[in-house]
Tab-separated table of N, CA and C in Angstrom:
chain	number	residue	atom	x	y	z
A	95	UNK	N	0.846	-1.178	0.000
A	95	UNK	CA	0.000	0.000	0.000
A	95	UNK	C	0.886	1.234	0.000
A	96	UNK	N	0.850	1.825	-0.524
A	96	UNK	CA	1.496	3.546	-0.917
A	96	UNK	C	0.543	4.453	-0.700
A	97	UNK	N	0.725	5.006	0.275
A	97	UNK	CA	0.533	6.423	1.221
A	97	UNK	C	0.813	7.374	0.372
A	98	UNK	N	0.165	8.572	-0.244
A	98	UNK	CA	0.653	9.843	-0.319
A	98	UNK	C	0.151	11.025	0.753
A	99	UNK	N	0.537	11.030	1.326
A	99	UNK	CA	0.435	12.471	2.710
A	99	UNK	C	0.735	14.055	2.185
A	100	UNK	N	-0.088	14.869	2.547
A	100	UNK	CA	0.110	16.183	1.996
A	100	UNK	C	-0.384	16.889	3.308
A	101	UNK	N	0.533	17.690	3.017
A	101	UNK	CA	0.375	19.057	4.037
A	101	UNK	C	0.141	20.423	3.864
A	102	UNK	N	-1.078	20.827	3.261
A	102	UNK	CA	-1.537	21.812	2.704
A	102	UNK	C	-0.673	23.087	2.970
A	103	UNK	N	-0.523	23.829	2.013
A	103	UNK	CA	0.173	25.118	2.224
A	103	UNK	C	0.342	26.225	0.942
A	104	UNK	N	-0.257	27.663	0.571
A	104	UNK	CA	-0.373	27.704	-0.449
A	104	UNK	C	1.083	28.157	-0.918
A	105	UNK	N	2.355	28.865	-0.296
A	105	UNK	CA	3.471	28.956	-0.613
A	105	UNK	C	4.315	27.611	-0.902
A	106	UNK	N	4.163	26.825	0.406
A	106	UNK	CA	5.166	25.722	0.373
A	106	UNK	C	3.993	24.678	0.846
A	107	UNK	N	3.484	23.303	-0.344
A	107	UNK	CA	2.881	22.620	0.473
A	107	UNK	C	3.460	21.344	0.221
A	108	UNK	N	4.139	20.441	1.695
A	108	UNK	CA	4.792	19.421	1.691
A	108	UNK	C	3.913	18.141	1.341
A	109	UNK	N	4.405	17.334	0.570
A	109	UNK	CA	4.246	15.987	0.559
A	109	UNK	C	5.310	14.597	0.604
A	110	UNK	N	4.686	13.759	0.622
A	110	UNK	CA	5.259	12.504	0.713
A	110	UNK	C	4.651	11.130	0.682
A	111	UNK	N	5.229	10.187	0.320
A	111	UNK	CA	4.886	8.754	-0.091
A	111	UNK	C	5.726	7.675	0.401
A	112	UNK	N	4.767	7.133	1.235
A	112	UNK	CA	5.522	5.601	1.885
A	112	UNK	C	4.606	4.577	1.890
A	113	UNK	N	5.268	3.627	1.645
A	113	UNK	CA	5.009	2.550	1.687
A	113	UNK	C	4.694	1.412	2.356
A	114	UNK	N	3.505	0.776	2.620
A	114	UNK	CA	2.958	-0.114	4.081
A	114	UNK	C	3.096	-1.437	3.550
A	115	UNK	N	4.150	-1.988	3.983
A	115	UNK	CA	3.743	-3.623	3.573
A	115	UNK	C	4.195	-4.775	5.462
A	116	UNK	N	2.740	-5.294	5.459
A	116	UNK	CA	2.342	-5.391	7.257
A	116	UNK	C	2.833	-4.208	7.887
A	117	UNK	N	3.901	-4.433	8.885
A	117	UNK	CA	4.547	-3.670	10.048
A	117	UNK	C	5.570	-2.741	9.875
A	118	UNK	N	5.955	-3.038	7.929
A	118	UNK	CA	7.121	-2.113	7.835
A	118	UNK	C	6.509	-0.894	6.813
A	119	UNK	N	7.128	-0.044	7.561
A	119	UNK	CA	6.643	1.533	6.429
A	119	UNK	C	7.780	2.272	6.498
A	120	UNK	N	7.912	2.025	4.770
A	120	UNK	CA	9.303	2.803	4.071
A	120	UNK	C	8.826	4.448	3.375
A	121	UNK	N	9.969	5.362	3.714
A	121	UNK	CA	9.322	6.207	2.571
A	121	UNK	C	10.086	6.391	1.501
A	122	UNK	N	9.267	6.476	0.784
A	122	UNK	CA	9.710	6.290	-1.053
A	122	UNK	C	9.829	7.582	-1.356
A	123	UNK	N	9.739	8.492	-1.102
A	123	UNK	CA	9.843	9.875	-1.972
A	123	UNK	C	9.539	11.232	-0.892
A	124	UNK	N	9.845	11.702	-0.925
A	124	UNK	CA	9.159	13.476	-0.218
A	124	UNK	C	9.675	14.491	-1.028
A	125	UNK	N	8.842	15.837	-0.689
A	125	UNK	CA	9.315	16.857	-1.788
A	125	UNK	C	8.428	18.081	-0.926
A	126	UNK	N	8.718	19.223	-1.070
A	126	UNK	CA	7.859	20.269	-1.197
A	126	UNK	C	7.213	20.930	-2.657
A	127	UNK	N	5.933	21.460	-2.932
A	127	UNK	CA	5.570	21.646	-4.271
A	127	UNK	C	5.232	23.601	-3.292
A	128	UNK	N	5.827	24.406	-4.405
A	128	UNK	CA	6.362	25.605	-4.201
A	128	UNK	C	5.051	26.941	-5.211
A	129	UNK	N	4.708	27.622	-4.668
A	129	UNK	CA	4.272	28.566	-5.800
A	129	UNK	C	4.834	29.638	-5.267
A	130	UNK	N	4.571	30.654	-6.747
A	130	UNK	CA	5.497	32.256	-6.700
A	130	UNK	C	4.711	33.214	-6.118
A	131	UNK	N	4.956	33.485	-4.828
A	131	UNK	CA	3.886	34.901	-4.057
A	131	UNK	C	3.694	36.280	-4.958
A	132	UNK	N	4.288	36.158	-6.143
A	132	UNK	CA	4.401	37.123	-7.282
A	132	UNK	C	2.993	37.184	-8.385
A	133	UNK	N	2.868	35.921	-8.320
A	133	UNK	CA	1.773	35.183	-8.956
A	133	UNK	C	0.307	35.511	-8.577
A	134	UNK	N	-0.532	35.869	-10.119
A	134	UNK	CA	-2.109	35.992	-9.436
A	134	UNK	C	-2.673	34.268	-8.653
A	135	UNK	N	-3.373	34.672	-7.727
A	135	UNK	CA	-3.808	33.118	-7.302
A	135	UNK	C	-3.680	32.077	-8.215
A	136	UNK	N	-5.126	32.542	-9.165
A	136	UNK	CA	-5.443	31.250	-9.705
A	136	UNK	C	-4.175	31.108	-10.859
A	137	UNK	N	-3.227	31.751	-10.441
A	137	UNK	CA	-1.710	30.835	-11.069
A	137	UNK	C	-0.861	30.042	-9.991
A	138	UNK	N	-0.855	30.478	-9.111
A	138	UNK	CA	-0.604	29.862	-7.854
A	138	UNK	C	-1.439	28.596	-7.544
A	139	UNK	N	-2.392	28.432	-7.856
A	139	UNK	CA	-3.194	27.012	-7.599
A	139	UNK	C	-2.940	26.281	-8.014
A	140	UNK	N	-2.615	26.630	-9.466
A	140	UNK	CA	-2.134	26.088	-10.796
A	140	UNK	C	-1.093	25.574	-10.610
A	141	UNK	N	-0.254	25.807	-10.345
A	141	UNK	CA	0.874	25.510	-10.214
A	141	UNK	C	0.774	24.466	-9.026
A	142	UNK	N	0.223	24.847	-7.983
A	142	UNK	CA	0.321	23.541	-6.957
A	142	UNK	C	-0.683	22.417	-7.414
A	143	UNK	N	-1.069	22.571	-8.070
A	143	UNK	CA	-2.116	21.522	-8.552
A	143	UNK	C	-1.349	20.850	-9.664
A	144	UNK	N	-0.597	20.821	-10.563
A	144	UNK	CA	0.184	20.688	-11.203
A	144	UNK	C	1.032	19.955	-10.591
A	145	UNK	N	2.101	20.055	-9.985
A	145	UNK	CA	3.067	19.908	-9.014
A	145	UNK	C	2.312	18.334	-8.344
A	146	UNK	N	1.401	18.632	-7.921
A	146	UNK	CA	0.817	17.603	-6.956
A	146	UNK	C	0.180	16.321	-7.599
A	147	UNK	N	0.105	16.530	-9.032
A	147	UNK	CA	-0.783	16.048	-9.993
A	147	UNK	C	0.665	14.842	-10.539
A	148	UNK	N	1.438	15.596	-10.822
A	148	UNK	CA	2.989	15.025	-11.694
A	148	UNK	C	3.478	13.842	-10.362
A	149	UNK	N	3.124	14.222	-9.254
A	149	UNK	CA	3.830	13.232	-7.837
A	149	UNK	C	2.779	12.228	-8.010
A	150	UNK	N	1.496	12.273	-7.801
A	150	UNK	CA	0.394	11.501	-8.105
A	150	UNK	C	1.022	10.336	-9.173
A	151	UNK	N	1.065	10.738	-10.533
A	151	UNK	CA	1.448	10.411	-11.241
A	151	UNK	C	2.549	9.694	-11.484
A	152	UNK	N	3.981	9.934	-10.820
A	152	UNK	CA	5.134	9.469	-10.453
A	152	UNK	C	5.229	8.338	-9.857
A	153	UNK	N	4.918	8.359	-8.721
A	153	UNK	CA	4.246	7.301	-7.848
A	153	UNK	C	3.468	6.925	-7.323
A	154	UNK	N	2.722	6.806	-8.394
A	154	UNK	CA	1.196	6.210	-8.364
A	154	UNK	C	0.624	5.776	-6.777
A	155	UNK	N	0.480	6.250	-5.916
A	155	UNK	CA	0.276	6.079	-4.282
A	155	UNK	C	-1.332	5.482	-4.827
A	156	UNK	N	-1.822	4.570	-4.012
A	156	UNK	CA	-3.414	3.563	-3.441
A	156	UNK	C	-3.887	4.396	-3.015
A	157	UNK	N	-3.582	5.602	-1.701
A	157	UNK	CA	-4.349	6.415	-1.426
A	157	UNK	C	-3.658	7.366	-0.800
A	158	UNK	N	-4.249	8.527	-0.430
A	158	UNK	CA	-4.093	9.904	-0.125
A	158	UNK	C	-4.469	10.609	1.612
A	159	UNK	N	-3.946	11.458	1.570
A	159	UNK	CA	-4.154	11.854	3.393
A	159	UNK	C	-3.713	13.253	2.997
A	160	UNK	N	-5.001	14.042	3.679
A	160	UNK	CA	-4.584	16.014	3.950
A	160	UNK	C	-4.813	16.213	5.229
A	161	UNK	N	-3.952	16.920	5.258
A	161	UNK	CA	-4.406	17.761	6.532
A	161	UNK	C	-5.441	18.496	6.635
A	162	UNK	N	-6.116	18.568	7.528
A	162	UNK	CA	-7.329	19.911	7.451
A	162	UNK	C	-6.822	21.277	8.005
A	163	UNK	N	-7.116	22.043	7.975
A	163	UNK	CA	-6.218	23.154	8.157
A	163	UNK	C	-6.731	24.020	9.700
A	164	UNK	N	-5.787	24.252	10.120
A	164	UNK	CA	-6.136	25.137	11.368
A	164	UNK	C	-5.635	26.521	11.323
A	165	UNK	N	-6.424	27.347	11.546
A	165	UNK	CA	-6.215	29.133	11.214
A	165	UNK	C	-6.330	29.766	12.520
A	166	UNK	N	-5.042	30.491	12.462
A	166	UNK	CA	-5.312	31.270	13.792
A	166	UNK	C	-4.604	32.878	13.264
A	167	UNK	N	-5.440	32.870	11.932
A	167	UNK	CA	-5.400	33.928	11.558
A	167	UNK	C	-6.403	34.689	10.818
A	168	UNK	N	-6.262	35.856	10.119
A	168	UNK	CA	-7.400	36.684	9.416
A	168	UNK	C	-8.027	35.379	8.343
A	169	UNK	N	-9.877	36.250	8.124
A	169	UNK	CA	-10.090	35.510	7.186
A	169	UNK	C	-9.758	35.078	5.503
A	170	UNK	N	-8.949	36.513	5.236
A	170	UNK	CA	-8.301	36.450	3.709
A	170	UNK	C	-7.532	34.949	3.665
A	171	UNK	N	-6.880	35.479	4.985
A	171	UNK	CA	-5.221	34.411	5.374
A	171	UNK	C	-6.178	32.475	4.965
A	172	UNK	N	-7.062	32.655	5.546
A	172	UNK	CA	-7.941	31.143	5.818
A	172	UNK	C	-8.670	30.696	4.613
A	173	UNK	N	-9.043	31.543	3.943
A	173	UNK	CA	-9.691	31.558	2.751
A	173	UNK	C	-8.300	30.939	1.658
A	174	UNK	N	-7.486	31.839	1.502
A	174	UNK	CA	-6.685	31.459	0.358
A	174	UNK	C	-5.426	30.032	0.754
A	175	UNK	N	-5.740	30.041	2.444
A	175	UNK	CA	-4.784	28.357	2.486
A	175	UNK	C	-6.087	27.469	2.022
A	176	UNK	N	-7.412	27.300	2.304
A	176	UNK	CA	-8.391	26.606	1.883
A	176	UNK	C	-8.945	26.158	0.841
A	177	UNK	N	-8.303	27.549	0.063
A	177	UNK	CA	-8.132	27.474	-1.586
A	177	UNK	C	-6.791	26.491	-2.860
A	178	UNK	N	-5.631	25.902	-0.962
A	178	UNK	CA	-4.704	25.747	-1.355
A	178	UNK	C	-5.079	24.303	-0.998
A	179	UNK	N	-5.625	23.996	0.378
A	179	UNK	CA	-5.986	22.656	0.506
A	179	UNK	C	-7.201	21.974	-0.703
A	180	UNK	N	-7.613	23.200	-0.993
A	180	UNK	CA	-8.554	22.443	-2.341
A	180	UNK	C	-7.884	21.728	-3.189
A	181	UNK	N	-6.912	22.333	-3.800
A	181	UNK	CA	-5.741	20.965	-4.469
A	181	UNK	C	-5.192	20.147	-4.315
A	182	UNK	N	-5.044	20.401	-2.701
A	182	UNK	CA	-4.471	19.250	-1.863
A	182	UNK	C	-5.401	18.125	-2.238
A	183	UNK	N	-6.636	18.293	-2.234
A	183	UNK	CA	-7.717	17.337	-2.522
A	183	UNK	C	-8.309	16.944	-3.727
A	184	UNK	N	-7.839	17.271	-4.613
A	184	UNK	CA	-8.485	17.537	-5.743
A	184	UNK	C	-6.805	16.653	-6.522
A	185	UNK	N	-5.898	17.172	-6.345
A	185	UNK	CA	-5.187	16.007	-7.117
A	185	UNK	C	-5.047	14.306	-7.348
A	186	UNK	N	-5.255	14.365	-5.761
A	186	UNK	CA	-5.930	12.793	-5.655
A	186	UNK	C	-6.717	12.739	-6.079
A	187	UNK	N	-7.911	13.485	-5.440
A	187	UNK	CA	-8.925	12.856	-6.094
A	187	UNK	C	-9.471	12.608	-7.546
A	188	UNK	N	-8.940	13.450	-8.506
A	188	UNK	CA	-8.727	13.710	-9.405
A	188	UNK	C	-8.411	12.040	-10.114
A	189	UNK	N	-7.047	11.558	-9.599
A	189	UNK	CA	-7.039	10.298	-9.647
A	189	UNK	C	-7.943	9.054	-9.361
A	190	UNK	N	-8.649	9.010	-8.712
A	190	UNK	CA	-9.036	8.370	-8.443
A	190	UNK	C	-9.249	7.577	-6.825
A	191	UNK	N	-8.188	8.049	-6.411
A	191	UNK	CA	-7.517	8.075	-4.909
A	191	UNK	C	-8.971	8.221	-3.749
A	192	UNK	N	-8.652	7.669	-2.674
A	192	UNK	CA	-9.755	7.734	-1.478
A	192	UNK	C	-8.822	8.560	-0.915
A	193	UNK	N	-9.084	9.786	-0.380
A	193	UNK	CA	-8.807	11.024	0.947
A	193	UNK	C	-8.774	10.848	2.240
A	194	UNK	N	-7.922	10.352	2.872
A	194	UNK	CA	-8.393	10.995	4.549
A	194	UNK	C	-8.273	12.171	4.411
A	195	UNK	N	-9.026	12.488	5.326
A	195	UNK	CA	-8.209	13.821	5.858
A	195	UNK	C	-8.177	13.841	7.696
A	196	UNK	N	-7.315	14.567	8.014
A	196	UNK	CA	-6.794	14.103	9.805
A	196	UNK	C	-7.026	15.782	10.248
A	197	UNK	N	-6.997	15.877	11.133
A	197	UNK	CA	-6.738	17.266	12.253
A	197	UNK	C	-5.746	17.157	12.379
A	198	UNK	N	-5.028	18.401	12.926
A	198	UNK	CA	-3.593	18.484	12.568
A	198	UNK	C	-3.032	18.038	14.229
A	199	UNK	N	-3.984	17.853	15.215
A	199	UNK	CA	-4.072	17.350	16.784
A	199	UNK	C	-4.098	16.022	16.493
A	200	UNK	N	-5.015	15.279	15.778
A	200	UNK	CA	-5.244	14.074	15.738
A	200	UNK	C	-3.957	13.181	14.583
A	201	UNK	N	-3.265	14.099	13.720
A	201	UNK	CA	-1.994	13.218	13.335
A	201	UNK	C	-0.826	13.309	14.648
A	202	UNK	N	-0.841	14.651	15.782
A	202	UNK	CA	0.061	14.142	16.439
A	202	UNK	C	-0.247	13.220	17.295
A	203	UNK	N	-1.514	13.360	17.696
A	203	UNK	CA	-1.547	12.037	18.489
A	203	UNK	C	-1.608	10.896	18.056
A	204	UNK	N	-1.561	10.641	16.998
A	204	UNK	CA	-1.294	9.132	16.242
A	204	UNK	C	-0.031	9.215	16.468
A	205	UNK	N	0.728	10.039	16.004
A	205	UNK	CA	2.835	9.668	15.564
A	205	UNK	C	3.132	9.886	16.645
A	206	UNK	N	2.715	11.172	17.608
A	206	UNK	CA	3.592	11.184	19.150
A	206	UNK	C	3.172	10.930	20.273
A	207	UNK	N	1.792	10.571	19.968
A	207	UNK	CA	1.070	9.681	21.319
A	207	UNK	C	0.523	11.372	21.581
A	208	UNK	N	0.621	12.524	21.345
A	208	UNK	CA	0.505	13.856	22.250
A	208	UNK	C	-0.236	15.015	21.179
A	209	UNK	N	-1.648	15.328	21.471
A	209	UNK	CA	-2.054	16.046	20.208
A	209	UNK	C	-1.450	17.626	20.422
A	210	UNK	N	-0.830	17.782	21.149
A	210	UNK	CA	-0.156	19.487	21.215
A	210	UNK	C	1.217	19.389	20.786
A	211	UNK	N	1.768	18.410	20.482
A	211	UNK	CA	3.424	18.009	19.939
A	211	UNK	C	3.953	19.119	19.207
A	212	UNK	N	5.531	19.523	19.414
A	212	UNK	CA	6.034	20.640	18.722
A	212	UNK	C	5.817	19.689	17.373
A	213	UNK	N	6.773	20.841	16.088
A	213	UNK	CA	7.065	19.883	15.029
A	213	UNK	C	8.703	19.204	15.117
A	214	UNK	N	9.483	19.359	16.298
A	214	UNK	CA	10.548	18.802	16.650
A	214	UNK	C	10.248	16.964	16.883
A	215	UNK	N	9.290	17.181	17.991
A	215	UNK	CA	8.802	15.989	18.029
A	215	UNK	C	8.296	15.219	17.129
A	216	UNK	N	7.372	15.768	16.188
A	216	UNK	CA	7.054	15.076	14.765
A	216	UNK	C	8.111	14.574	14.267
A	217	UNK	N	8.862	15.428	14.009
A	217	UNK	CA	10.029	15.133	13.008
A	217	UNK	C	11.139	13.964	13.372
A	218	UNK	N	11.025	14.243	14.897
A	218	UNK	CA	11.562	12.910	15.268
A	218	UNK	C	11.064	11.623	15.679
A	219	UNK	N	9.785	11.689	15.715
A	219	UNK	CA	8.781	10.301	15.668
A	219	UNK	C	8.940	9.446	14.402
A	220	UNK	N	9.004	11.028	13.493
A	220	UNK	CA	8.721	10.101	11.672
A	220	UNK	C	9.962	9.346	11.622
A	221	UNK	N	11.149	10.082	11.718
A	221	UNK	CA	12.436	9.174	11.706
A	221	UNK	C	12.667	7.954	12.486
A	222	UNK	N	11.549	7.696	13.755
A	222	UNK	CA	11.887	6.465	14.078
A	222	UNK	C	10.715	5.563	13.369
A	223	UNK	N	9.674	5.914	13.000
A	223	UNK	CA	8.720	5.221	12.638
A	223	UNK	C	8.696	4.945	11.554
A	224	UNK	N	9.438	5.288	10.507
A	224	UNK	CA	9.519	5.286	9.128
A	224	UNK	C	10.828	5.228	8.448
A	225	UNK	N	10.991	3.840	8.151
A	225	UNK	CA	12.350	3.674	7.018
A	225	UNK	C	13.216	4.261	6.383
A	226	UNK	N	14.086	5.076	6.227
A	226	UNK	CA	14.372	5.986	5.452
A	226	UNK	C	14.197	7.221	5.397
A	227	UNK	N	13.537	7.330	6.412
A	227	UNK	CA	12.261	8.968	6.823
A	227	UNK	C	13.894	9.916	6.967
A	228	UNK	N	13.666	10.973	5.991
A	228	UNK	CA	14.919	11.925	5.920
A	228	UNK	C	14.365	13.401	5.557
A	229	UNK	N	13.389	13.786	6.058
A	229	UNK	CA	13.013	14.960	5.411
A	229	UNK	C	13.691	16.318	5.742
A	230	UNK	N	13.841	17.123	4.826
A	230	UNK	CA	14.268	17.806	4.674
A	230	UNK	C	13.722	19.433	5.491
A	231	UNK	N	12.731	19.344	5.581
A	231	UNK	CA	11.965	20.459	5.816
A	231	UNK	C	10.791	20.407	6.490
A	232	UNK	N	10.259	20.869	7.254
A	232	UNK	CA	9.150	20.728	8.451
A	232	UNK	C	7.760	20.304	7.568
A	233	UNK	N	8.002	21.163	6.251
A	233	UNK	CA	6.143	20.935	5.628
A	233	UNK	C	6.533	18.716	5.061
A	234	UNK	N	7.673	18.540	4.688
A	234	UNK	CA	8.257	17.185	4.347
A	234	UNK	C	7.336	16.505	5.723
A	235	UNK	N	8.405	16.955	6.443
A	235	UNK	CA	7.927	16.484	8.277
A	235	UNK	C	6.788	16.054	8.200
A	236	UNK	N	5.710	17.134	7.835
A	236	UNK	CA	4.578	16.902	8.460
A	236	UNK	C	3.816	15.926	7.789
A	237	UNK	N	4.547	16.023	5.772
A	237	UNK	CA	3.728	15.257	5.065
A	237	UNK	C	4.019	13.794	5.592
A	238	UNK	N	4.820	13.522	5.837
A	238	UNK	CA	5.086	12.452	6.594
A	238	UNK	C	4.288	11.659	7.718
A	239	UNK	N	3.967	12.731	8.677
A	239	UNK	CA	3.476	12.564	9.408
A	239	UNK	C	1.981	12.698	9.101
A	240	UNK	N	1.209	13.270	8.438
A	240	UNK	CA	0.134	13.029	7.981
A	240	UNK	C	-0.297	11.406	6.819
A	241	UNK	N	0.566	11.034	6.283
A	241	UNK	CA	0.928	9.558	6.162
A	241	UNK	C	1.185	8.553	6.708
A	242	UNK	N	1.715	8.803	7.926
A	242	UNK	CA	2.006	7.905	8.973
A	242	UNK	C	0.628	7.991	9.541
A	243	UNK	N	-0.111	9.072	9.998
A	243	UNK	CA	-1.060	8.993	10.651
A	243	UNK	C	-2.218	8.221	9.646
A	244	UNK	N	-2.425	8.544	8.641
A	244	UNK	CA	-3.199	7.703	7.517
A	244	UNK	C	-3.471	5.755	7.947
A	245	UNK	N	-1.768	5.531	7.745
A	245	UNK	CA	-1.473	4.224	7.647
A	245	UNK	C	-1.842	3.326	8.767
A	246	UNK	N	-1.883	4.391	9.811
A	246	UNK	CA	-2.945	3.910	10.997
A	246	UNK	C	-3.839	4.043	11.290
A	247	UNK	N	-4.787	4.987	10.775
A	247	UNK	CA	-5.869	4.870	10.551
A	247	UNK	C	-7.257	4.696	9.668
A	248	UNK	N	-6.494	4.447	9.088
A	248	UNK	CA	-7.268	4.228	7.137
A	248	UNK	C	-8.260	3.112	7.518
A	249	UNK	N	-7.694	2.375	8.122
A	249	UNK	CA	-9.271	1.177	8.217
A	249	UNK	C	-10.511	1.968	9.091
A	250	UNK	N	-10.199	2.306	9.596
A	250	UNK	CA	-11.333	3.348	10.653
A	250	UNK	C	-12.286	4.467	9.749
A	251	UNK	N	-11.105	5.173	9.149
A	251	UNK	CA	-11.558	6.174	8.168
A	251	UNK	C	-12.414	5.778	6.722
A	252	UNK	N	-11.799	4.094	6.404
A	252	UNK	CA	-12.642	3.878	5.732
A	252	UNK	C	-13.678	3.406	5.691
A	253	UNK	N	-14.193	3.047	6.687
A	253	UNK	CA	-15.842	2.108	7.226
A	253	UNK	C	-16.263	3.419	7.465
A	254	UNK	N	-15.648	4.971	7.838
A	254	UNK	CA	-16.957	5.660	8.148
A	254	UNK	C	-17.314	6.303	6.414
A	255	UNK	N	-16.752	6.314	5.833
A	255	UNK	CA	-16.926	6.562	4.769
A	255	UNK	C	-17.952	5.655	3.561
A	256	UNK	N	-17.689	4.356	3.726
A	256	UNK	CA	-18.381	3.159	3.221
A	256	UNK	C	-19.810	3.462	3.262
């Protein structure tokens, strides 16, 4: 089973892909997908939708995991990351792909046992919990960790969905 995990973000939004076979989970790939703050939006979407579409594609992942987004800011600010998690969702699904999506409390308490966890702690859960886990960058981190959290809960997520 191949995990793709995304971590919504409309500047920098991290992803990643690992791999579940029983008890062992490798990761196969991570990346950040980047747009230009120069850029009118709907080129900026474009571009992450694009980006997210070509990884899809690359390594064909079984299924998909977003984050849902938490704002503790203005509504412009919430509106246009929401506009960013729309692609987050929409590239999978696009594919064909089934979605979790997690709270951003409820992936740490899957990876660190603790839903208030810095992203220090993430970052060092994923590296013990995951094969190869080398990410580069916190949004990597998290896609990670929103994959990891998937891979444990996907049977749950998928009976409520059924």
């Amino acid at each position: 089973m191949r995990i793709l995990g995304i971590d919504p973000g409309l500047r920098n939004m991290g992803w990643a892909v690992i791999e579940v076979v029983g008890q062992n989970i490798t990761q196969i790939a991570s990346g950040t997908a980047h747009s230009d703050s120069k850029q009118a939006l709907s080129e900026r979407l474009s571009d992450l939708y694009g980006q997210l579409k070509s990884v899809v594609e690359m390594y064909r992942p079984d299924e998909a995991a977003v984050e849902e987004t938490f704002v503790n800011s203005g509504a412009a600010s919430a509106l246009k990351l929401g506009q960013a998690r729309a692609m987050a969702l929409l590239a999978p699904a696009r594919a064909g792909l089934f979605v979790g999506e997690y709270a951003p409390n409820q992936v740490k308490k899957t990876v660190v046992g603790a839903g208030h966890a810095d992203k220090s702690q993430v970052s060092y859960m994923v590296k013990l919990q995951i094969k190869g886990a080398s990410p580069d960058t916190a949004d990597e981190a998290d896609a990670l960790a929103i994959a990891l959290c998937h891979a444990h809960l996907r049977k749950s997520k998928q009976m409520r969905v059924a």
